[in-house]
Amino acid sequence: MTDIRASSETLLDTRAPVKRDYTQYIRWLLLFGGGLLMIMPITYMLSTSFKWPHEVYNLNLIPEEPTLDNYIHVLEDGRFFRWFINSLIIAVITTISNVLFDSLVGYTLCKFKFRGRYIIFIAILSTLMIPTEMLVIPWYLMSQSFGWLDSYWGIMFPGLMTAFGTFLMKQFFETVPDDFIEAARIDGLNELQIWWTVAMPLVKPALSALAIFVFLGNWTAFIWPLIVTNSQELYTLPVGLTTFSVEQQVEWELIMTGAALATIPTLIVFLIFQRYIIRGVVMAGLKG
Amino acid sequence: MATLSLRNLVKAYGTTEVLHSINLDVAEGEFIVLVGPSGCGKSTTLRMVAGLEEVTSGEIEIAGRIVNNLEPKDRDIAMVFQNYAIYPHMSVRKNIGFGLRTSKMPKPDKEARIDEVAAILGMTDLLNRRPAQLSGGQRQRVAIGRAMVRDPAVFLFDEPLSNLDAQLRTQMRLEIKKLHQRVGSTIVFVTHDQVEAMTMADRIVIMKDGHIQQVGTPQDVYQTPANMFVAQFIGAPSMNMLPGTVRDGRLNIASMTDIAFPFTAVDGYDITMGIRPDDLRIGGEGTPLFEATVSVLEPLGSETLVYADIGGHEVIARASGRTPPALGDRVTLVANPEEIHFFDTNTGEALR
Ligand SMILES: Nc1ncnc2c1ncn2[C@@H]1O[C@H](COP(=O)(O)OP(=O)(O)OP(=O)(O)O)[C@@H](O)[C@H]1O
Ligand SMILES: [Mg+2]
């Protein structure tokens, strides 16, 4: 606490007459442009979701006759609800699985010295270089032989653990001092208990970040769920939404409405975990 | 009866042996300090006793049991780490109670034990705080409390005070010593600070390069160091060492002085004479040893350290604070013959 106060005071003291720095305006302008670029699609998504079909190709931001019809239509359509639940189940399970197993493997690679540890780590890392698009066909063949096509398991299995998550957790466990682990060992905890009660709470910020990444990734995943599912009941939300377009014509207003509704869980997840991330950063900053 | 015995204890990492046949018996209730320069194997020894490091060969016995193959938790020890190793995400109460987590004690008994330990350490008011809200000394006390709750046969401390500032270190030193007197448990304490070792220990174990150099009470190691290393390591400022050669039963030092040599040795033998700055005085009673020129003065208040030059060798002597010599003075350095130590220059061993 005192540190922060002291440093802010010195900041005030050294506030010499500020020279007008014009590069600053350019920086702001660039940031403003970037922000605009990000916000445009979202704005259009929202705006379109309140438009009547005939107005969709009209690029005005404010609908002439705003309507909730699309929302009613989408929410009354049982399929939307089904897809929403499908996506939720898949995203939640993969998130939990990643948080548990990525950190277990990351912890093992970080805190245990065993033969082949480095090779395993490199092998895991190297899979990061292979793009999903290349893996889709092997995954498909595998699912086919195991009979996993058109099932939740089939959709989920490629994402239950990720190399990125394992790498992230390994790096974060490096910040947990070995003393902490050895002290717990002396106090009689077994290795699993040490991982869970000592190491995991200390890497909460990383777990939050991982949870956000994995949840968003799976919530918005498109290619693999599209390929592995056949029946409409198993579609995830992103896959399902596209079916709004295949019948006769593209129904943009409905797609946009679905998409708008689909952002809600991601916002909730982000709001929940973001708090932990910020708190983690603050805690680390205040530690003696 | 020994609570802790190390027998021919060896530790090797791969093919490098870092501890060479350590033998040590620690009596019940004894406060043992392992001291030595960085890298001499103090931590390794302690960690082997704790069970955190595998034993390459030899035996460790705690309270009558060979513990070589026991898990740390089954060895009846507790350890306090240099970086405290208290958990930032738990309250002080939880941290202290952590040592009881796996014990079968009923919960009310555990709580009572935590309160008892907190009371001994004067931390009752801090039990609900988080470590981040504690000072360094308080954190160290939590770490000690955590070790105490289990009432182990042996306490192991690995440089627990080295993260504290000088003043707090002196204070904690005293507190740990008092705690030892009160609780009476066996303690093995590692430090590289010889003052800490001298002030706290019942017996000191001085180590160097994976070998024990000497084991003895603080007086023993100060007054009768076994070799040149111990002589220079213990005591500050460190012992003056003057290499010389034996001629006709006398020791010739710095080609200017010769001193009666109380041992028999062949002519030409290399002997080092050691004398503590505390025992080397300017004027006063005692045998005059050297004529010297004062080169630097370090007033300490009650006394003054005098750096003096005797024929190319610098020695440190002591003068009373009231009547220190002046720079450049020619002075006579005197000492009592029984306070002079002699070492074999080639082996470093003390001549007794
Ligand atoms: N894991 C290891 N692998 C190889 N050598 C090691 C390992 N751990 C320690 N050593 C070596 O063992 C020797 C003793 O180390 P140790 O940590 O016991 O020293 P120490 O006396 O505690 O020193 P310090 O005062 O610096 O803590 C050192 O030379 C060190 O390099
Ligand atoms: Mg050490």
XYZ file of C-alpha atoms and ligand atoms in Angstrom:
672
model
C 0.000 0.000 0.000
C 2.629 2.457 1.072
C 4.596 1.635 -2.040
C 1.745 2.666 -4.254
C 1.229 5.915 -2.417
C 4.884 6.746 -2.519
C 5.150 6.116 -6.213
C 2.055 8.147 -7.034
C 3.479 11.025 -5.048
C 6.695 10.955 -6.964
C 4.638 10.905 -10.130
C 2.911 14.079 -9.036
C 6.163 15.730 -8.055
C 7.801 15.109 -11.358
C 4.842 16.473 -13.303
C 6.841 19.013 -15.179
C 5.054 21.345 -17.631
C 3.666 18.891 -20.179
C 4.848 19.468 -23.714
C 2.116 19.108 -26.306
C 2.945 15.795 -27.820
C 1.143 15.462 -31.122
C 2.042 11.834 -31.625
C -0.313 11.278 -28.731
C -3.274 12.442 -30.826
C -2.261 10.126 -33.617
C -2.142 7.298 -31.132
C -5.620 8.145 -29.924
C -6.882 8.343 -33.447
C -5.523 4.897 -34.246
C -7.020 3.445 -31.081
C -10.328 5.118 -31.855
C -10.288 3.636 -35.347
C -9.465 0.216 -33.936
C -12.248 0.484 -31.406
C -14.703 1.505 -34.101
C -13.659 -1.450 -36.225
C -14.358 -3.804 -33.344
C -17.647 -2.313 -32.386
C -19.129 -2.018 -35.890
C -20.040 -5.671 -36.443
C -21.538 -5.909 -32.985
C -23.563 -2.776 -33.526
C -24.836 -4.073 -36.853
C -25.631 -7.406 -35.317
C -27.746 -5.748 -32.656
C -29.323 -3.308 -35.050
C -30.221 -5.994 -37.597
C -31.765 -8.154 -34.907
C -34.353 -5.422 -34.337
C -35.163 -4.922 -38.050
C -37.940 -6.276 -40.228
C -36.743 -8.543 -43.075
C -37.352 -5.888 -45.768
C -35.093 -3.449 -43.960
C -32.103 -5.789 -43.561
C -30.140 -4.560 -46.562
C -30.675 -0.995 -45.508
C -27.455 -0.036 -43.767
C -28.965 2.462 -41.340
C -27.960 1.858 -37.731
C -31.260 2.709 -36.113
C -34.083 0.517 -37.460
C -36.965 2.545 -38.915
C -39.541 0.396 -37.192
C -37.775 -1.495 -34.381
C -39.354 -4.822 -33.600
C -38.918 -7.646 -31.101
C -40.452 -10.044 -33.578
C -37.145 -11.709 -34.422
C -36.403 -12.447 -30.787
C -39.838 -13.907 -30.268
C -39.469 -15.955 -33.419
C -36.039 -17.290 -32.478
C -36.901 -18.018 -28.857
C -40.163 -19.743 -29.831
C -38.271 -21.950 -32.238
C -37.480 -25.008 -30.061
C -34.352 -25.695 -32.094
C -32.630 -22.546 -30.942
C -33.083 -23.492 -27.323
C -31.792 -27.001 -28.022
C -28.677 -25.695 -29.783
C -28.083 -23.200 -27.056
C -28.137 -25.979 -24.456
C -25.903 -28.165 -26.638
C -23.335 -25.417 -26.903
C -23.559 -24.719 -23.204
C -23.035 -28.359 -22.229
C -20.077 -28.691 -24.556
C -18.445 -25.417 -23.588
C -18.892 -26.032 -19.851
C -17.590 -29.589 -19.924
C -14.569 -28.740 -22.075
C -13.803 -25.771 -19.844
C -13.860 -27.851 -16.671
C -11.884 -30.590 -18.354
C -9.224 -28.177 -19.574
C -8.912 -26.413 -16.254
C -8.414 -29.738 -14.477
C -6.341 -31.740 -16.906
C -4.227 -29.005 -18.493
C -3.200 -27.905 -15.038
C -2.547 -31.468 -13.879
C -0.230 -32.111 -16.791
C 1.294 -28.633 -16.585
C 1.933 -29.119 -12.884
C 3.519 -32.511 -13.423
C 5.778 -31.212 -16.173
C 6.767 -28.263 -14.032
C 7.255 -29.717 -10.567
C 8.362 -33.311 -11.033
C 11.738 -34.262 -12.355
C 11.509 -37.411 -14.408
C 13.143 -38.921 -17.429
C 11.688 -37.747 -20.712
C 10.015 -34.734 -19.181
C 11.527 -32.316 -21.643
C 10.725 -34.484 -24.657
C 7.105 -34.760 -23.566
C 6.891 -31.032 -23.107
C 8.339 -30.351 -26.554
C 6.025 -32.921 -28.100
C 3.023 -31.219 -26.543
C 4.235 -27.801 -27.622
C 4.869 -28.893 -31.181
C 1.219 -29.814 -31.627
C 0.512 -26.104 -31.315
C 1.958 -25.687 -34.779
C -0.641 -27.910 -36.428
C -3.767 -25.979 -37.456
C -7.213 -27.368 -36.661
C -8.047 -27.592 -40.361
C -5.371 -30.240 -40.793
C -6.614 -32.269 -37.878
C -10.228 -32.383 -38.880
C -9.864 -35.335 -41.236
C -7.952 -37.570 -38.786
C -10.427 -36.647 -36.085
C -13.262 -37.566 -38.380
C -11.784 -40.914 -39.297
C -11.125 -41.619 -35.654
C -14.664 -40.691 -34.640
C -15.980 -42.854 -37.409
C -14.082 -45.938 -36.304
C -14.956 -45.411 -32.657
C -18.591 -44.694 -33.446
C -18.396 -41.211 -31.995
C -19.980 -39.448 -34.960
C -23.039 -37.420 -34.146
C -22.590 -37.470 -30.373
C -21.643 -34.979 -27.657
C -18.487 -36.926 -27.027
C -17.627 -36.698 -30.713
C -17.972 -32.930 -30.635
C -16.028 -32.534 -27.401
C -13.174 -34.995 -27.513
C -10.662 -32.959 -29.542
C -10.944 -30.050 -27.129
C -10.960 -31.788 -23.750
C -7.306 -30.908 -23.327
C -5.263 -28.359 -25.200
C -1.546 -27.996 -25.726
C -1.881 -24.277 -25.246
C -3.601 -24.721 -21.886
C -0.968 -27.198 -20.744
C 1.797 -24.830 -21.759
C 0.098 -21.879 -20.071
C -0.383 -23.782 -16.829
C 3.157 -25.146 -16.822
C 4.518 -21.645 -17.157
C 2.308 -20.379 -14.349
C 3.212 -23.206 -12.000
C 6.826 -22.092 -12.356
C 5.847 -19.098 -10.222
C 4.789 -21.358 -7.329
C 7.886 -21.714 -5.125
C 9.121 -25.259 -4.563
C 9.251 -24.490 -0.844
C 5.445 -24.297 -0.824
C 5.206 -27.769 -2.234
C 7.899 -29.278 -0.043
C 6.392 -27.725 3.072
C 3.077 -29.367 2.237
C 4.850 -32.651 1.588
C 6.404 -32.481 5.054
C 2.975 -31.747 6.472
C 1.844 -35.043 5.051
C -0.302 -34.120 2.059
C -0.175 -36.452 -0.900
C 0.783 -35.113 -4.310
C -2.794 -34.749 -5.527
C -3.768 -32.849 -2.386
C -0.773 -30.578 -2.778
C -1.755 -29.824 -6.364
C -5.310 -29.080 -5.391
C -4.958 -27.205 -2.094
C -1.622 -25.458 -2.540
C -0.740 -25.066 -6.194
C -4.132 -24.535 -7.807
C -5.265 -21.623 -5.602
C -2.004 -19.856 -6.342
C -2.540 -19.920 -10.097
C -6.171 -18.787 -10.063
C -5.505 -15.897 -12.450
C -4.102 -18.313 -15.014
C -7.008 -20.679 -14.480
C -9.415 -17.818 -15.119
C -7.671 -16.839 -18.309
C -7.667 -20.458 -19.428
C -11.347 -20.825 -18.582
C -12.219 -17.769 -20.662
C -10.166 -18.936 -23.636
C -11.544 -22.445 -23.614
C -15.122 -21.418 -23.059
C -15.062 -18.857 -25.864
C -13.218 -21.204 -28.168
C -15.733 -23.981 -27.734
C -18.743 -21.725 -27.655
C -17.873 -20.286 -31.030
C -16.369 -23.446 -32.574
C -17.832 -24.036 -35.993
C -15.938 -26.311 -38.358
C -15.575 -29.424 -36.224
C -19.107 -29.447 -34.766
C -20.431 -28.924 -38.296
C -18.492 -31.891 -39.608
C -19.064 -34.321 -36.787
C -22.815 -33.782 -36.343
C -25.560 -34.903 -38.696
C -28.759 -34.558 -36.781
C -30.117 -31.105 -36.065
C -30.682 -31.991 -32.390
C -26.946 -32.194 -31.879
C -26.025 -28.951 -33.630
C -24.228 -26.374 -31.581
C -25.428 -22.813 -31.732
C -22.993 -21.554 -34.403
C -23.795 -24.545 -36.617
C -27.511 -24.277 -36.003
C -27.640 -20.579 -36.750
C -26.426 -21.157 -40.291
C -29.443 -23.351 -40.990
C -31.509 -20.208 -40.738
C -29.984 -19.398 -44.066
C -30.308 -22.573 -46.072
C -34.097 -22.602 -46.346
C -35.029 -20.583 -49.454
C -33.078 -17.463 -48.538
C -30.664 -16.071 -45.998
C -32.616 -14.771 -43.040
C -30.071 -12.332 -41.739
C -32.305 -10.808 -39.118
C -32.793 -14.217 -37.490
C -29.117 -15.114 -37.690
C -28.240 -11.813 -36.092
C -30.822 -12.294 -33.382
C -29.418 -15.736 -32.616
C -25.908 -14.361 -32.611
C -26.902 -11.558 -30.268
C -28.432 -14.058 -27.878
C -25.355 -16.237 -28.226
C -23.064 -13.508 -26.928
C -24.845 -13.429 -23.573
C -23.121 -16.475 -22.006
C -19.730 -15.335 -23.231
C -20.301 -11.994 -21.564
C -21.315 -13.701 -18.331
C -18.283 -15.984 -18.359
C -16.004 -13.084 -19.057
C -17.498 -10.959 -16.283
C -17.182 -13.769 -13.739
C -13.591 -14.703 -14.474
C -12.278 -11.297 -15.352
C -12.748 -10.313 -11.710
C -10.349 -13.063 -10.675
C -7.806 -12.026 -13.260
C -7.791 -8.454 -12.034
C -7.698 -9.514 -8.411
C -4.823 -11.844 -9.179
C -2.832 -9.049 -10.719
C -3.546 -6.759 -7.782
C -2.581 -9.445 -5.264
C 0.669 -10.155 -7.023
C 1.437 -6.448 -7.018
C 0.904 -6.057 -3.310
C 2.810 -9.095 -2.188
C 5.695 -7.950 0.043
C 20.353 -40.649 23.916
C 20.505 -39.232 20.445
C 17.311 -38.021 18.816
C 19.043 -37.646 15.513
C 22.007 -39.574 14.177
C 23.666 -39.297 10.824
C 25.939 -42.186 9.953
C 28.323 -42.067 7.009
C 25.812 -39.960 5.187
C 26.706 -39.414 1.533
C 24.903 -37.443 -1.118
C 25.792 -37.483 -4.785
C 24.085 -35.768 -7.670
C 24.895 -37.988 -10.594
C 28.611 -38.618 -10.256
C 29.372 -35.507 -8.203
C 29.530 -36.210 -4.526
C 28.484 -33.125 -2.580
C 28.391 -34.632 0.926
C 31.153 -36.982 1.977
C 30.405 -39.305 4.846
C 28.786 -37.058 7.413
C 28.641 -38.368 10.992
C 26.723 -36.541 13.660
C 24.803 -37.324 16.835
C 22.311 -34.823 18.146
C 21.109 -35.252 21.718
C 17.517 -34.864 22.797
C 16.639 -31.198 23.219
C 19.898 -29.991 21.757
C 20.154 -26.870 19.598
C 22.552 -27.723 16.773
C 23.628 -25.168 14.217
C 25.075 -26.178 10.861
C 27.235 -23.384 9.577
C 29.530 -22.964 6.620
C 30.064 -21.015 3.433
C 27.610 -21.125 0.549
C 27.485 -24.453 -1.255
C 29.076 -26.483 1.546
C 26.073 -28.807 1.787
C 24.157 -27.510 4.799
C 20.794 -27.421 3.056
C 21.410 -30.753 1.421
C 22.086 -32.329 4.817
C 18.951 -30.802 6.275
C 16.815 -31.767 3.311
C 18.004 -35.346 3.561
C 16.998 -35.424 7.205
C 13.610 -34.017 6.202
C 13.210 -36.622 3.488
C 13.084 -34.131 0.654
C 16.311 -35.424 -0.845
C 17.165 -39.058 -1.338
C 20.034 -40.547 0.650
C 22.812 -41.829 -1.607
C 24.327 -43.952 1.136
C 24.529 -43.990 4.896
C 21.845 -43.878 7.552
C 19.622 -41.308 9.184
C 18.099 -42.228 12.513
C 15.428 -40.120 14.178
C 14.179 -40.995 17.662
C 15.543 -44.497 17.389
C 14.172 -45.325 13.950
C 16.069 -45.530 10.698
C 14.106 -43.174 8.495
C 15.975 -43.496 5.191
C 12.971 -44.897 3.406
C 10.210 -43.078 5.241
C 8.120 -40.299 3.732
C 8.783 -36.837 5.195
C 5.463 -36.906 7.020
C 6.345 -40.136 8.807
C 9.699 -38.920 10.088
C 8.385 -36.890 13.009
C 10.124 -33.714 11.861
C 8.993 -30.227 10.930
C 10.825 -27.766 8.762
C 10.922 -23.991 8.525
C 12.014 -22.682 5.143
C 14.039 -19.624 4.241
C 11.136 -18.129 2.288
C 8.706 -19.032 5.069
C 6.569 -21.178 2.733
C 3.367 -19.887 4.236
C 0.441 -19.858 1.860
C -0.739 -16.433 0.693
C -4.262 -17.687 0.032
C -4.848 -18.902 3.562
C -5.355 -17.072 6.839
C -2.754 -17.287 9.593
C -5.004 -19.748 11.428
C -5.223 -22.005 8.380
C -1.510 -21.735 7.780
C -0.638 -22.727 11.316
C -3.265 -25.454 11.226
C -1.926 -26.767 7.932
C 0.481 -29.034 9.770
C -2.488 -30.757 11.414
C -4.456 -31.216 8.223
C -3.707 -34.869 7.889
C -3.680 -35.665 11.592
C -6.535 -37.690 13.052
C -6.944 -35.278 15.955
C -10.592 -34.181 16.538
C -11.346 -30.692 15.247
C -11.817 -28.968 18.637
C -8.433 -30.324 19.748
C -6.861 -28.986 16.573
C -8.339 -25.550 17.166
C -7.119 -25.619 20.753
C -3.635 -26.587 19.610
C -3.554 -23.757 17.052
C -4.626 -21.278 19.729
C -1.983 -22.601 22.100
C 0.770 -22.221 19.519
C -0.468 -18.774 18.528
C -0.374 -17.759 22.174
C 3.209 -18.982 22.582
C 4.220 -16.950 19.545
C 2.151 -13.928 20.564
C 0.055 -14.109 17.411
C -3.410 -14.582 18.856
C -4.637 -11.272 17.458
C -3.332 -12.017 14.002
C -4.983 -15.385 13.456
C -7.520 -14.125 10.955
C -5.098 -12.124 8.859
C -3.673 -13.095 5.522
C 0.119 -13.362 5.144
C 0.090 -10.272 2.894
C -1.066 -8.276 5.926
C 1.873 -9.363 8.078
C 5.381 -8.019 8.523
C 8.389 -10.146 7.661
C 8.975 -11.096 11.285
C 5.355 -12.034 11.754
C 5.412 -14.198 8.648
C 8.445 -15.970 9.995
C 6.597 -16.559 13.243
C 3.677 -18.093 11.340
C 6.109 -20.438 9.645
C 7.533 -21.423 13.022
C 4.023 -21.871 14.390
C 3.166 -24.131 11.531
C 6.137 -26.305 12.389
C 5.313 -26.256 16.096
C 1.703 -27.462 15.972
C 2.708 -30.990 15.231
C 5.088 -31.177 18.161
C 7.781 -32.996 16.165
C 10.818 -34.802 17.545
C 13.147 -32.597 15.524
C 12.753 -29.080 14.156
C 14.684 -28.235 11.024
C 15.379 -24.603 10.136
C 16.984 -23.662 6.819
C 18.333 -20.103 7.059
C 15.021 -18.849 8.425
C 16.332 -15.407 9.288
C 18.207 -14.492 6.160
C 15.292 -12.580 4.634
C 14.945 -10.302 7.643
C 16.713 -7.017 8.231
C 19.564 -6.908 10.717
C 17.563 -5.637 13.665
C 14.681 -8.032 13.206
C 17.148 -10.835 12.753
C 18.695 -10.172 16.133
C 15.253 -10.084 17.679
C 14.060 -13.312 16.034
C 17.330 -14.971 17.004
C 16.515 -14.272 20.608
C 12.915 -15.371 20.185
C 13.869 -18.685 18.651
C 16.346 -19.268 21.436
C 13.735 -18.497 24.072
C 11.277 -20.718 22.292
C 13.785 -23.522 22.371
C 14.328 -23.063 26.075
C 10.598 -23.110 26.610
C 9.567 -25.953 24.349
C 12.784 -27.923 24.748
C 12.640 -29.618 21.367
C 15.623 -30.751 19.354
C 16.569 -28.189 16.731
C 18.852 -28.385 13.723
C 19.387 -24.897 12.415
C 21.203 -24.013 9.201
C 22.857 -20.663 8.653
C 25.874 -19.214 6.935
C 26.146 -16.487 9.545
C 28.702 -17.362 12.197
C 27.263 -14.831 14.654
C 23.911 -16.573 14.450
C 25.679 -19.875 14.992
C 27.676 -18.653 17.991
C 24.737 -16.989 19.718
C 22.148 -19.697 19.294
C 23.868 -23.042 19.290
C 24.446 -25.571 22.031
C 26.851 -27.124 19.576
C 28.070 -25.866 16.236
C 28.795 -28.034 13.227
C 31.141 -26.275 10.846
C 31.056 -27.553 7.291
C 33.075 -26.943 4.175
C 32.881 -28.598 0.764
C 30.683 -31.405 2.024
C 32.928 -32.288 4.966
C 32.386 -31.589 8.640
C 35.330 -29.528 9.843
C 34.570 -29.438 13.531
C 31.749 -30.095 15.967
C 31.760 -28.393 19.314
C 30.285 -25.842 21.660
C 30.637 -22.197 20.645
C 33.511 -21.895 23.156
C 35.223 -24.984 21.769
C 35.225 -23.849 18.202
C 36.233 -20.345 19.167
C 38.994 -21.238 21.564
C 40.338 -24.433 20.053
C 39.600 -24.384 16.331
C 40.503 -27.694 14.724
C 42.003 -26.146 11.627
C 42.721 -22.915 9.802
C 39.329 -22.874 8.097
C 37.404 -23.019 11.367
C 39.769 -20.535 12.951
C 39.084 -17.979 10.259
C 35.399 -18.743 9.804
C 34.450 -18.286 13.447
C 34.920 -14.899 15.059
C 34.807 -11.421 13.559
C 37.031 -9.848 12.510
C 38.617 -13.044 11.450
C 41.750 -14.511 13.016
C 45.094 -13.075 11.910
C 47.095 -15.698 10.078
C 50.853 -15.313 9.780
C 52.801 -17.896 7.822
C 56.278 -18.702 9.081
C 59.018 -21.279 9.177
C 60.541 -23.214 12.045
C 64.275 -22.599 12.758
C 66.046 -23.967 15.794
C 62.851 -24.439 17.778
C 61.695 -20.954 17.077
C 59.086 -19.756 14.606
C 60.332 -17.187 12.175
C 57.565 -14.935 10.897
C 57.729 -12.244 8.238
C 61.506 -12.539 8.317
C 61.623 -10.147 11.212
C 60.144 -11.683 14.304
C 60.784 -14.990 15.879
C 58.695 -16.558 18.551
C 59.217 -19.444 20.908
C 57.576 -22.440 19.256
C 56.033 -24.795 21.826
C 56.099 -27.876 19.583
C 58.951 -29.885 18.217
C 59.331 -29.675 14.505
C 62.082 -30.153 11.989
C 63.818 -27.079 10.697
C 62.238 -25.544 7.649
C 58.759 -26.796 8.489
C 55.969 -24.403 7.416
C 53.792 -23.298 10.295
C 51.053 -20.672 10.373
C 50.533 -18.720 13.516
C 47.009 -17.584 14.252
C 45.932 -14.957 16.708
C 42.542 -13.339 17.114
C 42.301 -9.569 16.854
C 40.659 -9.710 20.275
C 43.775 -11.279 21.746
C 46.262 -9.027 20.020
C 46.564 -5.807 21.979
C 48.553 -2.624 21.752
C 50.788 -2.307 24.775
C 49.726 -3.582 28.187
C 50.600 -6.926 29.774
C 51.534 -9.962 27.765
C 54.407 -11.125 25.673
C 55.518 -8.507 23.140
C 55.221 -10.137 19.737
C 55.691 -7.632 16.955
C 56.717 -4.102 16.198
C 54.164 -2.703 13.769
C 53.098 0.459 11.975
C 49.488 1.569 12.316
C 47.911 1.845 8.864
C 44.146 2.110 9.432
C 41.980 2.811 12.473
C 38.384 1.661 12.886
C 36.859 3.166 16.016
C 33.955 1.069 17.313
C 33.228 3.158 20.395
C 34.243 0.982 23.312
C 37.356 -0.108 21.466
C 39.254 0.595 18.285
C 40.302 -1.902 15.656
C 43.838 -1.203 14.584
C 45.124 -2.403 11.223
C 48.855 -2.607 11.539
C 51.624 -3.610 9.206
C 54.333 -6.041 10.302
C 56.928 -6.488 7.600
C 54.472 -6.766 4.738
C 51.696 -8.602 6.598
C 48.620 -6.773 7.750
C 47.192 -7.770 11.104
C 44.219 -6.534 13.043
C 44.669 -5.685 16.696
C 42.530 -4.144 19.350
C 43.128 -0.977 21.360
C 41.006 0.575 24.043
C 38.611 3.203 22.738
C 39.987 5.850 25.068
C 43.619 5.767 24.123
C 43.882 4.646 20.528
C 47.209 5.058 18.723
C 47.532 7.512 15.850
C 48.014 6.646 12.192
C 51.624 5.889 11.370
C 52.586 5.218 14.988
C 55.100 2.491 15.697
C 53.443 0.218 18.235
C 54.238 -2.993 20.045
C 51.648 -5.757 19.702
C 51.362 -8.050 22.696
C 49.460 -11.251 23.434
C 49.316 -14.070 25.953
C 51.204 -17.089 24.657
C 48.237 -19.400 25.435
C 46.053 -17.392 23.058
C 48.295 -18.090 20.113
C 47.232 -20.878 17.753
C 49.596 -22.847 15.546
C 48.625 -24.605 12.369
C 50.444 -26.871 9.972
C 50.484 -24.662 6.867
C 50.343 -27.610 4.490
C 47.431 -29.525 6.003
C 45.730 -26.624 7.749
C 45.341 -28.748 10.885
C 45.798 -27.156 14.277
C 48.771 -28.296 16.347
C 47.675 -29.274 19.787
N 19.877 -30.603 -7.523
C 21.212 -30.511 -7.510
N 21.952 -31.004 -8.501
C 23.297 -30.916 -8.495
N 24.002 -30.321 -7.525
C 23.336 -29.802 -6.500
C 21.903 -29.855 -6.432
N 21.518 -29.239 -5.287
C 22.636 -28.833 -4.687
N 23.733 -29.164 -5.401
C 25.120 -28.894 -5.033
O 25.327 -29.379 -3.733
C 26.187 -28.536 -3.011
C 25.597 -28.210 -1.681
O 24.446 -27.446 -1.853
P 23.603 -26.892 -0.653
O 22.362 -26.282 -1.186
O 23.437 -27.955 0.373
O 24.544 -25.754 -0.088
P 24.320 -24.836 1.186
O 25.393 -25.159 2.144
O 22.932 -24.936 1.668
O 24.607 -23.397 0.595
P 23.803 -22.037 0.812
O 24.385 -21.389 2.003
O 24.134 -21.281 -0.436
O 22.360 -22.364 0.929
C 26.431 -27.320 -3.886
O 27.719 -27.416 -4.422
C 25.385 -27.416 -4.956
O 25.886 -26.928 -6.168
Mg 21.193 -23.623 1.665
